[in-house]
Short mmCIF file of C-alpha atoms in Angstrom, two decimals:
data_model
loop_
_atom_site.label_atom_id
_atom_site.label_comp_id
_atom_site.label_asym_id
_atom_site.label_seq_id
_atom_site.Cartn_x
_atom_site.Cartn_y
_atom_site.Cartn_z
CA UNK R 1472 -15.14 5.70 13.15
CA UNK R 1473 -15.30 6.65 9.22
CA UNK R 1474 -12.93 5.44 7.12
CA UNK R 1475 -11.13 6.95 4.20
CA UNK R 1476 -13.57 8.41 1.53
CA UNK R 1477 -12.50 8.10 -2.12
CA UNK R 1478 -14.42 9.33 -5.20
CA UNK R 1479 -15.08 8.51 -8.02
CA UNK R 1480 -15.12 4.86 -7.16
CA UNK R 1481 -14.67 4.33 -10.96
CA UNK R 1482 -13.67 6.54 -13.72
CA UNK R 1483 -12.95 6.21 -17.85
CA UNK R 1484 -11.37 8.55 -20.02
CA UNK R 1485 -9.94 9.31 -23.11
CA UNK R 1486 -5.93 9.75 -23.46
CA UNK R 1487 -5.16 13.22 -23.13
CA UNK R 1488 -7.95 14.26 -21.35
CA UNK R 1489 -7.95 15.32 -17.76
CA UNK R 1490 -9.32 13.82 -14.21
CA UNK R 1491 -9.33 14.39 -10.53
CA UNK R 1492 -9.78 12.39 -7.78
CA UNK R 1493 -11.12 13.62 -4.10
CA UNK R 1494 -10.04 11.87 -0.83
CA UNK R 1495 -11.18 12.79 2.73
CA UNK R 1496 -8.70 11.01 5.34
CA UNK R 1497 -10.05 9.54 8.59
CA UNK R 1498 -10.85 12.52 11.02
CA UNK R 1499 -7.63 13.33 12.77
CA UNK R 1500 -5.62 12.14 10.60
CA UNK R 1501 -2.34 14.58 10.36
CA UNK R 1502 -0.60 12.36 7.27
CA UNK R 1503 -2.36 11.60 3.88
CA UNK R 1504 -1.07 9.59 0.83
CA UNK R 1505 -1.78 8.82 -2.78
CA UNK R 1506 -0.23 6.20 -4.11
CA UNK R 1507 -0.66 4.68 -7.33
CA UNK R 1508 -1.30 0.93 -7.99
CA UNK R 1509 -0.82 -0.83 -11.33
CA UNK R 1510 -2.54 -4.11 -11.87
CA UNK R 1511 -0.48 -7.11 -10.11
CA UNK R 1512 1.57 -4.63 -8.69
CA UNK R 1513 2.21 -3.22 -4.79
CA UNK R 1514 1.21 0.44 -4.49
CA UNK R 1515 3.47 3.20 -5.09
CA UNK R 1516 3.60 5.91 -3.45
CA UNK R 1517 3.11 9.32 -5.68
CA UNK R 1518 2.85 11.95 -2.71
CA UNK R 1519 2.75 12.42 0.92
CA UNK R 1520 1.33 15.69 3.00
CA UNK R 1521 1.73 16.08 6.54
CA UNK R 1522 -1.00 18.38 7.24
CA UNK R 1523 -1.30 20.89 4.40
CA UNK R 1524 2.45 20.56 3.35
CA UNK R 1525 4.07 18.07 0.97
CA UNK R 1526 7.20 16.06 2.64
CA UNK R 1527 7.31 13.45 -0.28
CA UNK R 1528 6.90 14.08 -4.10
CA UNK R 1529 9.64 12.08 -5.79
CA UNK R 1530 7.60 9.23 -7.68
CA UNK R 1531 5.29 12.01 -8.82
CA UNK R 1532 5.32 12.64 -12.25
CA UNK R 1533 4.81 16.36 -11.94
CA UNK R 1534 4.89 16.97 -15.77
CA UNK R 1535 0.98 15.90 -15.27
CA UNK R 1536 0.21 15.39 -12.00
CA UNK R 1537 -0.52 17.45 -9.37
CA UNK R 1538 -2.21 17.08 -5.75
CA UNK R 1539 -3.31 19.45 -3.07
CA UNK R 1540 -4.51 19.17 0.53
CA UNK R 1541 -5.29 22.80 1.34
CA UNK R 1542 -6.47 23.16 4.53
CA UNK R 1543 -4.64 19.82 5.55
CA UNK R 1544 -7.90 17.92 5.72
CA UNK R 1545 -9.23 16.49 2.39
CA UNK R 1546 -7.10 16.31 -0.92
CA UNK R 1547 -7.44 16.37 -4.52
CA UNK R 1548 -5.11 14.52 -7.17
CA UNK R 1549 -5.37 15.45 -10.66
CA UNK R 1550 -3.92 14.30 -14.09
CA UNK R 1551 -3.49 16.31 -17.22
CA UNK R 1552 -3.24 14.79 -19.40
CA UNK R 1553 -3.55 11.31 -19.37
CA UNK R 1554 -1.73 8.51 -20.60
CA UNK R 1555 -2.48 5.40 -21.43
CA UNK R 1556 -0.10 3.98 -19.15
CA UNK R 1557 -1.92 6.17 -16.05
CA UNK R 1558 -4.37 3.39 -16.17
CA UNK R 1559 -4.64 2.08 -12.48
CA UNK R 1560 -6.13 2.44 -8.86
CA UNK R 1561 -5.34 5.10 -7.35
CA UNK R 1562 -5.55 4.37 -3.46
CA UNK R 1563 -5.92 7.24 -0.57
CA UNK R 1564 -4.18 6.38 2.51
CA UNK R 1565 -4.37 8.45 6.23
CA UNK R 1566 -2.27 7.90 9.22
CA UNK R 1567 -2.22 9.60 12.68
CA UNK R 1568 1.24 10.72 12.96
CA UNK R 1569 4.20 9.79 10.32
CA UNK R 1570 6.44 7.73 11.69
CA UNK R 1571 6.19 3.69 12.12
CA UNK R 1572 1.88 4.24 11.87
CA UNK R 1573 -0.66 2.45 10.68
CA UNK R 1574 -1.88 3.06 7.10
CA UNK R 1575 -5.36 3.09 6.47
CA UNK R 1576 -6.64 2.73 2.96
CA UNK R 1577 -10.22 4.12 1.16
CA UNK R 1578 -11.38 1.67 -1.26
CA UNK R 1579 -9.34 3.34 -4.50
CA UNK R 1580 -10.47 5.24 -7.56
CA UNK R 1581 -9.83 2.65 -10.44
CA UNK R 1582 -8.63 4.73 -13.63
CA UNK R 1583 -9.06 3.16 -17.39
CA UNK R 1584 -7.64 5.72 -20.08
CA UNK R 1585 -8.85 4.30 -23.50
CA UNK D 588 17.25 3.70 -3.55
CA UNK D 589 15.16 1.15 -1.17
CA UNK D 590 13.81 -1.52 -2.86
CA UNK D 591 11.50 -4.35 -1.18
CA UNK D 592 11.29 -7.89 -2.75
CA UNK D 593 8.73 -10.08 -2.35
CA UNK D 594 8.56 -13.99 -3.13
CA UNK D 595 7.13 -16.38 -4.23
CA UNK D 596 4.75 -13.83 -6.73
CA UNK D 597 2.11 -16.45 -6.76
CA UNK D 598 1.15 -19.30 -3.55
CA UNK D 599 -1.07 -22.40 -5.04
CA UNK D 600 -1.90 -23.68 -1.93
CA UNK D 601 -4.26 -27.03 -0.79
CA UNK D 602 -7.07 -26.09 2.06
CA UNK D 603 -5.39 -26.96 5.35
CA UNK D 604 -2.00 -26.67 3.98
CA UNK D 605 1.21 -24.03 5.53
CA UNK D 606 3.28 -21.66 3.40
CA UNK D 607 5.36 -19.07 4.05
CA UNK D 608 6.36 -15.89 2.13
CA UNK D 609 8.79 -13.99 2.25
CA UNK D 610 10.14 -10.26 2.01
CA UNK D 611 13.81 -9.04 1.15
CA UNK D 612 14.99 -5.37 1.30
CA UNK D 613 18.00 -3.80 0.22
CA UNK D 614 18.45 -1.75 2.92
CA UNK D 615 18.29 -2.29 6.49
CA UNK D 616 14.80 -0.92 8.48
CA UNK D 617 13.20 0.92 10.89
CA UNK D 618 9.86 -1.42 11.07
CA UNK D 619 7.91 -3.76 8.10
CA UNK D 620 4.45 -3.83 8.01
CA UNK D 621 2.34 -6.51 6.73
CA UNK D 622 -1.27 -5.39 4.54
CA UNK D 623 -3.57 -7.92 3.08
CA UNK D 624 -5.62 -7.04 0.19
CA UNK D 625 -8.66 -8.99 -0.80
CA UNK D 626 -9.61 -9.66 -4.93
CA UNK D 627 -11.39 -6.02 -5.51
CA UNK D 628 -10.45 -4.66 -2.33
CA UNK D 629 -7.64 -1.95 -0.38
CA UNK D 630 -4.54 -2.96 1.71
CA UNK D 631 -5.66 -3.70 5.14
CA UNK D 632 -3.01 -3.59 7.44
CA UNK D 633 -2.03 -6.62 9.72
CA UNK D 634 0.92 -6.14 11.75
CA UNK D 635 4.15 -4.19 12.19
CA UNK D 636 7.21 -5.19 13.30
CA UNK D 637 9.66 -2.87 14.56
CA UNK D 638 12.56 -5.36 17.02
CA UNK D 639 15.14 -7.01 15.22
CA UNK D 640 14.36 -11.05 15.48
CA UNK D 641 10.71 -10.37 16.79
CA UNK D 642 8.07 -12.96 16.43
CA UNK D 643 4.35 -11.96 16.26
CA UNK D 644 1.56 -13.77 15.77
CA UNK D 645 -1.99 -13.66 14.96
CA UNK D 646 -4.26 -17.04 15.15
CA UNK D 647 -2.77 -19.02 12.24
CA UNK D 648 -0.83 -15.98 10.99
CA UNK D 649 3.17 -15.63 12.04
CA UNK D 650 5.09 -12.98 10.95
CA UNK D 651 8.75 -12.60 11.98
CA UNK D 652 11.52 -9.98 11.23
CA UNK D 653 15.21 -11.08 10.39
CA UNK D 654 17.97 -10.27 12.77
CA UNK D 655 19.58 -7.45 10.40
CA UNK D 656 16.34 -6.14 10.00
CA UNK D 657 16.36 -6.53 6.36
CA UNK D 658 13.81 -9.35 5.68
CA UNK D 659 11.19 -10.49 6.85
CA UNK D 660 8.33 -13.68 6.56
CA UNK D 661 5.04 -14.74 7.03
CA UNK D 662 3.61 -17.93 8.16
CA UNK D 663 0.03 -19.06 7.43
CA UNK D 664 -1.28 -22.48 9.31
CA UNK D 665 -3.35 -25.02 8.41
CA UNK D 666 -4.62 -22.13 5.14
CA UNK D 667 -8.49 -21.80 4.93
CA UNK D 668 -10.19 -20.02 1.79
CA UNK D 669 -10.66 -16.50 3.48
CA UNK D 670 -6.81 -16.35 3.10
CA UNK D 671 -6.83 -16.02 -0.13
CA UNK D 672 -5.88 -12.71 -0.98
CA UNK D 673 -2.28 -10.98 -1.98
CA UNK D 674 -0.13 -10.51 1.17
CA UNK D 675 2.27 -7.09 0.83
CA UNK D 676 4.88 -6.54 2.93
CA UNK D 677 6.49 -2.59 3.32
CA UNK D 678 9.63 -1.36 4.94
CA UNK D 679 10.25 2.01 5.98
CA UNK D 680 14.27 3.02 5.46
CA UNK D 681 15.86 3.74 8.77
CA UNK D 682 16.59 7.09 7.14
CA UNK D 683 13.18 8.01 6.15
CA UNK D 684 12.12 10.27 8.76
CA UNK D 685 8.79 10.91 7.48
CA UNK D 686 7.43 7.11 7.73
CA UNK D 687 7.36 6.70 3.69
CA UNK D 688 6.54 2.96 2.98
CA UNK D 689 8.13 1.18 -0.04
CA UNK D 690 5.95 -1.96 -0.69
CA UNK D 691 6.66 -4.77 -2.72
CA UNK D 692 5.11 -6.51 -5.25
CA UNK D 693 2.80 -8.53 -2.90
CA UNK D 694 2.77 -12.55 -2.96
CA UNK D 695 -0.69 -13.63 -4.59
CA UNK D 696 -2.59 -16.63 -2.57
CA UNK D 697 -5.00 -18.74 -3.85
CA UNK D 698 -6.56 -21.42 -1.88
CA UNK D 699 -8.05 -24.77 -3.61
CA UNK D 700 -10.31 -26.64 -1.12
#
């Protein structure tokens, strides 16, 4: 079985320029999540879809972020613009249902805004 | 809102040695789950709990959930060098009904032969 697929695997930028990041969840998988993890920190979660709707945007700094899985398979995140303190790894995570399941991670799209 | 606390922040620990760490939330939970992350890697998950007071183990790996449901520890045995790695715990709020995790800060191991 596949697991989550994250890409870029690594990305730089300038502040105030823009970025997106592309996850495809494990085939099946009904839930996906972005959540954003700072250096020595746990992750945080920025968004949840079940399927092709959001149930969870609170920690999502919607001012410049902005996600979309629209055909509740595969999902983009995007920043615009970034800050300097947007610096991180941004992890994709799928799960079969929503409640009580397993979270599998993709390997993470590590962010540096110079 | 939820929070989930996680100490010690960092484990020094001697090859063959136990510790424990350990997670606090502020709010009583459904279930905790346990995720291991490797230097340069992703969470990996390890084990969920979900019964107040249950006791789970994996070879030299015990995890246990408190009574109240609000805390929770982990046990490593006799601690070899492929432990090393930082060990996150995450609760999801009995009132969460659509399985959101908050995780805490994660308790960073490092093993010295």
């Amino acid at each position: 079985e596949a697991g989550v697929a994250q890409s870029p695997r690594y990305k730089i930028i300038e502040k105030r320029q823009s970025v997106a990041f592309w996850c495809n969840p494990i085939s099946g998988h009904a839930t996906l999540y972005w959540y954003q993890q700072i250096l020595g920190q746990g992750p945080k979660l920025l968004i949840q879809f079940q399927n092709n709707g959001v149930v969870d945007d609170s920690q999502l700094p919607k001012d410049r972020f902005s996600a979309e899985r629209l055909k509740g398979v595969d999902s983009t995140l995007k920043i615009q613009p970034a800050k300097l303190e947007d610096s991180a790894v941004y992890l994709c995570a799928s799960s079969l249902r929503k409640l009580a399941d397993t979270q599998y991670f993709g390997p993470g799209t590590r962010l540096t805004v110079l | 809102g939820q929070q989930v606390m996680q100490i010690p922040q960092y484990q020094h620990v001697q090859e063959g040695e136990d510790f424990t760490t350990y997670c606090n939330s502020s709010t009583t939970l459904s279930n905790i789950q346990w995720y291991k992350q490797r230097p340069g890697g992703h969470p990996v998950f390890l084990i969920q709990l979900v019964k107040s007071g249950e006791v789970k183990k994996q070879k030299r790996l015990t995890f246990q959930f408190g009574e109240a449901k609000k805390n929770s520890s982990l046990h490593i045995t006799a601690t070899q060098t492929t432990d090393v790695g930082t060990y996150f715990c995450a609760g999801q709020g009995k009132t969460d009904s659509w399985g959101k995790l908050q995780f805490g800060a994660g308790t960073q191991v490092v093993v010295t032969p």
